[in-house]
N, CA and C of each residue as an Amber inpcrd file, in Angstrom:
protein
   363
   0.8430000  -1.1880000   0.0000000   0.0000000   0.0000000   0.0000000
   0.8770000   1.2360000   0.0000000   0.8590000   2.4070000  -0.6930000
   1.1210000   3.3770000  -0.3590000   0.1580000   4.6660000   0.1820000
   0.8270000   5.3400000   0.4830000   0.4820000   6.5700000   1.0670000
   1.3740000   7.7780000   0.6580000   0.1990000   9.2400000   0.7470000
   0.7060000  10.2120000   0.5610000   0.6530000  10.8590000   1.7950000
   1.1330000  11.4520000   2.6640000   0.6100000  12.3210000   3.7670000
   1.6650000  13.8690000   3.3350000   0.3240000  14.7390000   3.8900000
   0.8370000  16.0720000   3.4620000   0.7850000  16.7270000   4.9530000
   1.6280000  17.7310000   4.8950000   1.7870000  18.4000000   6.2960000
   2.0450000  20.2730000   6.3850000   1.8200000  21.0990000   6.6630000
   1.8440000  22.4930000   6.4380000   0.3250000  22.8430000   6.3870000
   0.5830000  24.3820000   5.6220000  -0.8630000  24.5360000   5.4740000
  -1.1090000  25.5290000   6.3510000  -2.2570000  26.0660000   6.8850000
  -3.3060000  26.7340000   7.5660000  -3.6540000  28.0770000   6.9140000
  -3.5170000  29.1260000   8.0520000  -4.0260000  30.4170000   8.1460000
  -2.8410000  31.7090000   7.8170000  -2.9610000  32.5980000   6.5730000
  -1.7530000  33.4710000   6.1310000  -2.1820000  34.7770000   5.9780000
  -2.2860000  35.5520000   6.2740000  -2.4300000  37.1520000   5.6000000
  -2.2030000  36.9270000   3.9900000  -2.5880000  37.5890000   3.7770000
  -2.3770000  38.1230000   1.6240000  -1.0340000  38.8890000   1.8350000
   0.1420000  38.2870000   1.2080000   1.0130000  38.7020000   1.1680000
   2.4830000  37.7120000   1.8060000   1.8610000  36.8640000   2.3450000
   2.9130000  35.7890000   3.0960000   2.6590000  34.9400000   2.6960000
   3.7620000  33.9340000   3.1040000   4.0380000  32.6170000   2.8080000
   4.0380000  31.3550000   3.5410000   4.0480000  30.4050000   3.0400000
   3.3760000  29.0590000   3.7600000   4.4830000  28.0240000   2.8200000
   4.8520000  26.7800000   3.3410000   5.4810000  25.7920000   2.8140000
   4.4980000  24.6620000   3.3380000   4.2900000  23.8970000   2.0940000
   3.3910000  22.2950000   2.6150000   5.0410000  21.3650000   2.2120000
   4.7080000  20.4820000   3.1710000   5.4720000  19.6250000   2.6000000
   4.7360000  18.1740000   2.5770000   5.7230000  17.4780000   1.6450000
   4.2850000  15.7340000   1.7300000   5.0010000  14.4430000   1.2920000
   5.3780000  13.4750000   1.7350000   5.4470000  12.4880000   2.0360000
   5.1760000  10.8400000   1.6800000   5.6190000   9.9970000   0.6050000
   5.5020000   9.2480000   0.5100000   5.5570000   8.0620000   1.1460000
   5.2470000   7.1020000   1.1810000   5.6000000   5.9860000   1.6400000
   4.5570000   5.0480000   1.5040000   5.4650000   3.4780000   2.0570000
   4.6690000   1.9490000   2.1080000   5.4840000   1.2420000   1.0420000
   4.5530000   0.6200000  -0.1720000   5.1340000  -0.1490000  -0.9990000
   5.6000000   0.1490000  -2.3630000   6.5140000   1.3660000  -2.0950000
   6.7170000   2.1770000  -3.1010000   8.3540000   1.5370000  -3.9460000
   8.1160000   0.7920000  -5.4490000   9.2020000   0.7480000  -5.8870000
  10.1270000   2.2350000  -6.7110000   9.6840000   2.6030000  -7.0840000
  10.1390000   4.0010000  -7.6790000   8.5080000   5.0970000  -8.1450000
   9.4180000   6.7920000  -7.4480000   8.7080000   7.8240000  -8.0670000
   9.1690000   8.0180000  -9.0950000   7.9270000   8.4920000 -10.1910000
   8.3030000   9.3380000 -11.2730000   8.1760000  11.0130000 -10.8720000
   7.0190000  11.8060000 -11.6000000   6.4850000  12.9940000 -11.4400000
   5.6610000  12.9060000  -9.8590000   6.2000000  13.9010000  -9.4370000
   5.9600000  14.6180000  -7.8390000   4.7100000  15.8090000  -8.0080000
   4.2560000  16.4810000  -7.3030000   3.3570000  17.4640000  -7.8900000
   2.0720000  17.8520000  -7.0380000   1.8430000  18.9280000  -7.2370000
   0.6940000  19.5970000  -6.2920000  -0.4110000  20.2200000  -7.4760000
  -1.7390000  19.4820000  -6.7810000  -3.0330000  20.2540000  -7.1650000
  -3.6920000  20.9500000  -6.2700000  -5.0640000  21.6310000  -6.3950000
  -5.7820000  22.6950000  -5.4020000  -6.9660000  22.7340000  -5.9920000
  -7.5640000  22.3670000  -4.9630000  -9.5430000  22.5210000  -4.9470000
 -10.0730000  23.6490000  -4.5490000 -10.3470000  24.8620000  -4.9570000
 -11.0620000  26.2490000  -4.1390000 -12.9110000  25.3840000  -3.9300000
 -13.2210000  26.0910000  -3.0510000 -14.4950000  26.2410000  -2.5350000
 -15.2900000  26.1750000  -4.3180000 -16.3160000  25.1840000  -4.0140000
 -16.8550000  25.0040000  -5.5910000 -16.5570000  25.2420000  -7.0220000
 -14.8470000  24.7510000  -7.0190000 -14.2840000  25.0900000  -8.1040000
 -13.9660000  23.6110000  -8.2440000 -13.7760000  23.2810000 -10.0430000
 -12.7230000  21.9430000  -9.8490000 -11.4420000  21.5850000  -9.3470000
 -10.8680000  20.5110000  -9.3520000  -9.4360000  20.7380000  -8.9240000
  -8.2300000  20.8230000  -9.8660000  -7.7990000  21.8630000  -9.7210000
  -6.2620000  22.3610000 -10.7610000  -5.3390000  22.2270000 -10.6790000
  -4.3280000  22.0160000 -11.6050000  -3.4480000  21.8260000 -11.3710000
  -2.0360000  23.1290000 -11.0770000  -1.2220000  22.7560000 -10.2130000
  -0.1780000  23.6730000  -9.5590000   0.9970000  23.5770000  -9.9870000
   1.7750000  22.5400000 -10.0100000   3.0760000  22.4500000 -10.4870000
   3.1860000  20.6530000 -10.4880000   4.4940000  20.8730000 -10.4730000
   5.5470000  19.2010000 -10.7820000   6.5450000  19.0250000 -10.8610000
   7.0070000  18.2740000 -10.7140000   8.3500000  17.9150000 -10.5580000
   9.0420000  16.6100000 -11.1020000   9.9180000  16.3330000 -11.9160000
  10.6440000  14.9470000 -12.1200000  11.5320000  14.5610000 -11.3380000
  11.5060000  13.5170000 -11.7250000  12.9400000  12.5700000 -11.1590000
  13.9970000  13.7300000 -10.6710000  14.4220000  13.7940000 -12.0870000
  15.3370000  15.1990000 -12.7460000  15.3400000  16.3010000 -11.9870000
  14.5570000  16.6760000 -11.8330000  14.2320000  17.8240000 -11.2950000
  13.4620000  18.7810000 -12.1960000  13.0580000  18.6360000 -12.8540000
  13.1830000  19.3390000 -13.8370000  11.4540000  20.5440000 -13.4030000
  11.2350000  20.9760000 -13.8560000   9.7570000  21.7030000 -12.8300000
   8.5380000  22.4680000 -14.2140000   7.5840000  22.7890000 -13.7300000
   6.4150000  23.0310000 -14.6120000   5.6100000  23.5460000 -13.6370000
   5.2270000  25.0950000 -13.7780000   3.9190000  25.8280000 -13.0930000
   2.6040000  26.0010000 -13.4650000   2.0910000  26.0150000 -13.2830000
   0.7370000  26.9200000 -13.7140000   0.8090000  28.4950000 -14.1230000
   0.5640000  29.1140000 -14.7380000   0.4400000  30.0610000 -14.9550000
   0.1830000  31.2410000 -13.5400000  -0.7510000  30.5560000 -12.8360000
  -1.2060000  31.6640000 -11.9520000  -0.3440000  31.7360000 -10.8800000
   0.7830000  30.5800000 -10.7720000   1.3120000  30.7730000  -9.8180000
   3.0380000  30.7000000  -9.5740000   3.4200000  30.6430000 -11.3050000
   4.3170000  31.2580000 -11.2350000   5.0380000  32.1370000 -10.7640000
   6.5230000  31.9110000 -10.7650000   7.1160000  33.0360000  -9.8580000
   6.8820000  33.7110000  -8.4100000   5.5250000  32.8750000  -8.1510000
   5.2940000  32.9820000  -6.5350000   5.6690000  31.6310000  -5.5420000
   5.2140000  30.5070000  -6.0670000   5.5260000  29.3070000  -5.6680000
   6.7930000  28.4690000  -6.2210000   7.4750000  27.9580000  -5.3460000
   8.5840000  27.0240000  -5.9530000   8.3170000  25.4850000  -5.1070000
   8.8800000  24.2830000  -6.2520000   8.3890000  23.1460000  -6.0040000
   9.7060000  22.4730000  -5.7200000   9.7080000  21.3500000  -4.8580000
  11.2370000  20.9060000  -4.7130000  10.8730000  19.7070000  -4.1530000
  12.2450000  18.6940000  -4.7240000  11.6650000  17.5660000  -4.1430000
  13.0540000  16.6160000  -3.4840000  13.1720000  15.5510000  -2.6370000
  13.8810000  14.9670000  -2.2450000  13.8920000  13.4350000  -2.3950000
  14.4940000  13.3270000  -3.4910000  14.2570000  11.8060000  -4.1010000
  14.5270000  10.6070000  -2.8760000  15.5760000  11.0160000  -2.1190000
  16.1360000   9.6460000  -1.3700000  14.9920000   9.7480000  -0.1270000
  14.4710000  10.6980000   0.3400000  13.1160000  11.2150000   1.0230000
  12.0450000  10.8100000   0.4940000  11.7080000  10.3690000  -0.8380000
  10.7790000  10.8360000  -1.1760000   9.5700000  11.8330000  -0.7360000
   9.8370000  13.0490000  -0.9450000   9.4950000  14.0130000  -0.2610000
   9.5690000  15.1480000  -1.7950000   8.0870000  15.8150000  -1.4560000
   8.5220000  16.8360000  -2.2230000   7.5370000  18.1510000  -1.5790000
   7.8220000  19.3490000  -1.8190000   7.8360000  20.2780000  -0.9280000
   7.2820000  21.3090000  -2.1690000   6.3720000  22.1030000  -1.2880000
   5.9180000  23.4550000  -2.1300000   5.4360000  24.7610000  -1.1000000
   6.8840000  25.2940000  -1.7290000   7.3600000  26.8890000  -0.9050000
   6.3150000  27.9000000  -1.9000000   5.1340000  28.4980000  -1.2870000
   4.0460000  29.2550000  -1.3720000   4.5630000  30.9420000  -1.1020000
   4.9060000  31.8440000  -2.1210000   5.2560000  32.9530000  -1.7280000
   4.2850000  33.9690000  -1.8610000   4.1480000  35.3950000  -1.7600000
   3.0620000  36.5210000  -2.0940000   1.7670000  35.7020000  -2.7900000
   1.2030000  35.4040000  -1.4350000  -0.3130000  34.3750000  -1.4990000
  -0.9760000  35.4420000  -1.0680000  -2.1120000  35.3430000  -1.9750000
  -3.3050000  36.4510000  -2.0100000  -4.6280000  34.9000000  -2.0410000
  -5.5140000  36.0260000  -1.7340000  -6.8520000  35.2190000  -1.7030000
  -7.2530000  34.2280000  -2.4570000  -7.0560000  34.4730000  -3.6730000
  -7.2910000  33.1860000  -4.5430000  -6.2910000  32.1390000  -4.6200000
  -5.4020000  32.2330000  -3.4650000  -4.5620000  31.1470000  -3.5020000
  -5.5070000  29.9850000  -2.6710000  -6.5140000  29.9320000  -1.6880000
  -7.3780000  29.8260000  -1.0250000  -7.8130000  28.6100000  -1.4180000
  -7.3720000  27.3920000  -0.7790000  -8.0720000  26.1440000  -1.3550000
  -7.4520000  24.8070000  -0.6580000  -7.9900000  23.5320000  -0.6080000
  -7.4900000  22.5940000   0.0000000  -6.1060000  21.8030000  -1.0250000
  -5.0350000  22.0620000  -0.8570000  -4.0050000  21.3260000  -1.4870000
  -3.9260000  19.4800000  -1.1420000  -3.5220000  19.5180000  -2.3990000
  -3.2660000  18.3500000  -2.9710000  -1.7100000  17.3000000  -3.0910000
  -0.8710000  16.9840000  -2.5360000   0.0490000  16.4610000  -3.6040000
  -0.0790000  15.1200000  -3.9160000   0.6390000  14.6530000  -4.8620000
   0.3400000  13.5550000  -6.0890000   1.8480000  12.5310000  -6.3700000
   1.9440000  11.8840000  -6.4930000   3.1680000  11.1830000  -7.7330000
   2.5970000   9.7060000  -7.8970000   3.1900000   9.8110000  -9.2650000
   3.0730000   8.9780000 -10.0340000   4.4900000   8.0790000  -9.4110000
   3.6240000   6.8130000  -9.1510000   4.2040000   5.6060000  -8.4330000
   4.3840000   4.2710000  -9.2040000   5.1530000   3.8200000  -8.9800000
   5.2880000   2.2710000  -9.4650000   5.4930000   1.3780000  -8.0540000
   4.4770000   0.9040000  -7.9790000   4.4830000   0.3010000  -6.2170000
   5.4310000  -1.2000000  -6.5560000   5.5940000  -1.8380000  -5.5920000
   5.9200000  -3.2700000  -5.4530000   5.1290000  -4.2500000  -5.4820000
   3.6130000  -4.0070000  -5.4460000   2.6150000  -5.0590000  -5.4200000
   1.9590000  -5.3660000  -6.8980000   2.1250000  -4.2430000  -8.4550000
   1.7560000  -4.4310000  -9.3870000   2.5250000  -3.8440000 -10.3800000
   2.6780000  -4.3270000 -11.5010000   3.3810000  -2.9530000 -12.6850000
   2.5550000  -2.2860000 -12.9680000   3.3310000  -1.4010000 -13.7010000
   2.7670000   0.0410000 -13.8080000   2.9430000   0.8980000 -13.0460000
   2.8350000   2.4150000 -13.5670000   2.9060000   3.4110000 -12.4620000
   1.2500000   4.5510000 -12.7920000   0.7580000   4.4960000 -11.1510000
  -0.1560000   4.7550000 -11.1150000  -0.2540000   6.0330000 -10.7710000
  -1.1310000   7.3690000 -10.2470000  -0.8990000   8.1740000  -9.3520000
  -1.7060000   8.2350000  -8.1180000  -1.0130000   8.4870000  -7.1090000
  -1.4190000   8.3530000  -5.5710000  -1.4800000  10.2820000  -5.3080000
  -2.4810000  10.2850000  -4.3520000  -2.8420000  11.0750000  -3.7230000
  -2.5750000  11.5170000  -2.5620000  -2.4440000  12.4050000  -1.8140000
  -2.4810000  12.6830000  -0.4400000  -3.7100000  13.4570000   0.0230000
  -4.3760000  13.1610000   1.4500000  -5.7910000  13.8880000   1.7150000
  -5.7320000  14.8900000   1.4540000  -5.1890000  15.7860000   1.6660000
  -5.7560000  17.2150000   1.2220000  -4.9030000  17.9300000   2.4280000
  -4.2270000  19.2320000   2.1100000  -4.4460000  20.3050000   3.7060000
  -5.0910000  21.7670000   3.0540000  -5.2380000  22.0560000   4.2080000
  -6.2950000  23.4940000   3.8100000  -5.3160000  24.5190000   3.5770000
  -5.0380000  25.6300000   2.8980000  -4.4650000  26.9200000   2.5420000
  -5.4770000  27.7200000   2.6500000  -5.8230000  28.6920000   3.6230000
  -6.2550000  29.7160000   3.4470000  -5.5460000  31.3140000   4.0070000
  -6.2040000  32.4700000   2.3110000  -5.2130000  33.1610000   2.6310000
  -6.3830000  34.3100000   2.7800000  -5.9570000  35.1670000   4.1530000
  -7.2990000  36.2760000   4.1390000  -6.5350000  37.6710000   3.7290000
  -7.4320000  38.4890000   3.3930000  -7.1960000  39.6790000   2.9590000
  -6.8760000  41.1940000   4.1270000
C-alpha cells in the first residue's frame, strides 16, 4: 500500500508565505512525477506544479514566480514553498506522484488527503 501524507498549510495574511510539505511511503518501488493540485471552494481541482525525477519543474500560470516546487528523491518528499499568497490562492491542497508500487506494474498516481491553505485579505 502506499500513502501520501501532506503536512503544512493553515491560516496566512495576503502577502505571506506558507510551505506544505508531503510524504511518501509503504510499498513504493520508484517515483516518477511529484506534484501539487488545489480545490477552491466550488471550483474543480487544478493543477499547480511538478516535478521529475530530474528535477526538472512546470507551473501553472497563476502561480508562477510565486511558488517554488522541490523535491527529495532519497526522502521521497517533495515540498511546495508558497510565496506573495493572495486570496485566490485559497483552497485545500493536494500532492500527487506517479508511483510504481511493489505489489503491481505500472505506475499509477497516488494522492495525499488534502491540507487546507487559506489566505485572508
Amino acid at each position: 500500500q502506499v500513502q501520501l501524507v501532506e503536512s503544512g498549510g493553515g491560516l496566512v495574511q495576503s502577502g505571506g508565505s506558507l510551505r506544505l510539505d508531503c510524504t511518501a511511503s509503504g510499498s513504493i518501488f520508484s517515483i516518477d512525477a511529484m506534484g501539487w493540485h488545489r480545490q477552491a471552494p466550488g471550483k474543480q481541482r487544478e493543477y499547480v506544479t511538478s516535478i521529475t525525477t530530474a528535477g526538472t519543474t512546470n507551473y501553472a500560470d497563476s502561480v508562477k514566480g510565486r511558488f517554488t516546487v522541490s523535491r527529495d528523491n532519497a526522502k521521497n518528499t517533495v515540498t511546495l514553498q508558497m510565496n506573495s499568497l493572495n486570496p485566490a490562492d485559497t483552497a485545500v491542497y493536494y500532492c500527487y506522484g506517479q508511483i510504481i508500487s511493489t505489489t503491481k506494474p505500472g505506475a499509477y498516481p497516488y494522492w495525499g488527503q488534502g491540507t487546507q491553505v487559506t489566505v485572508s485579505s
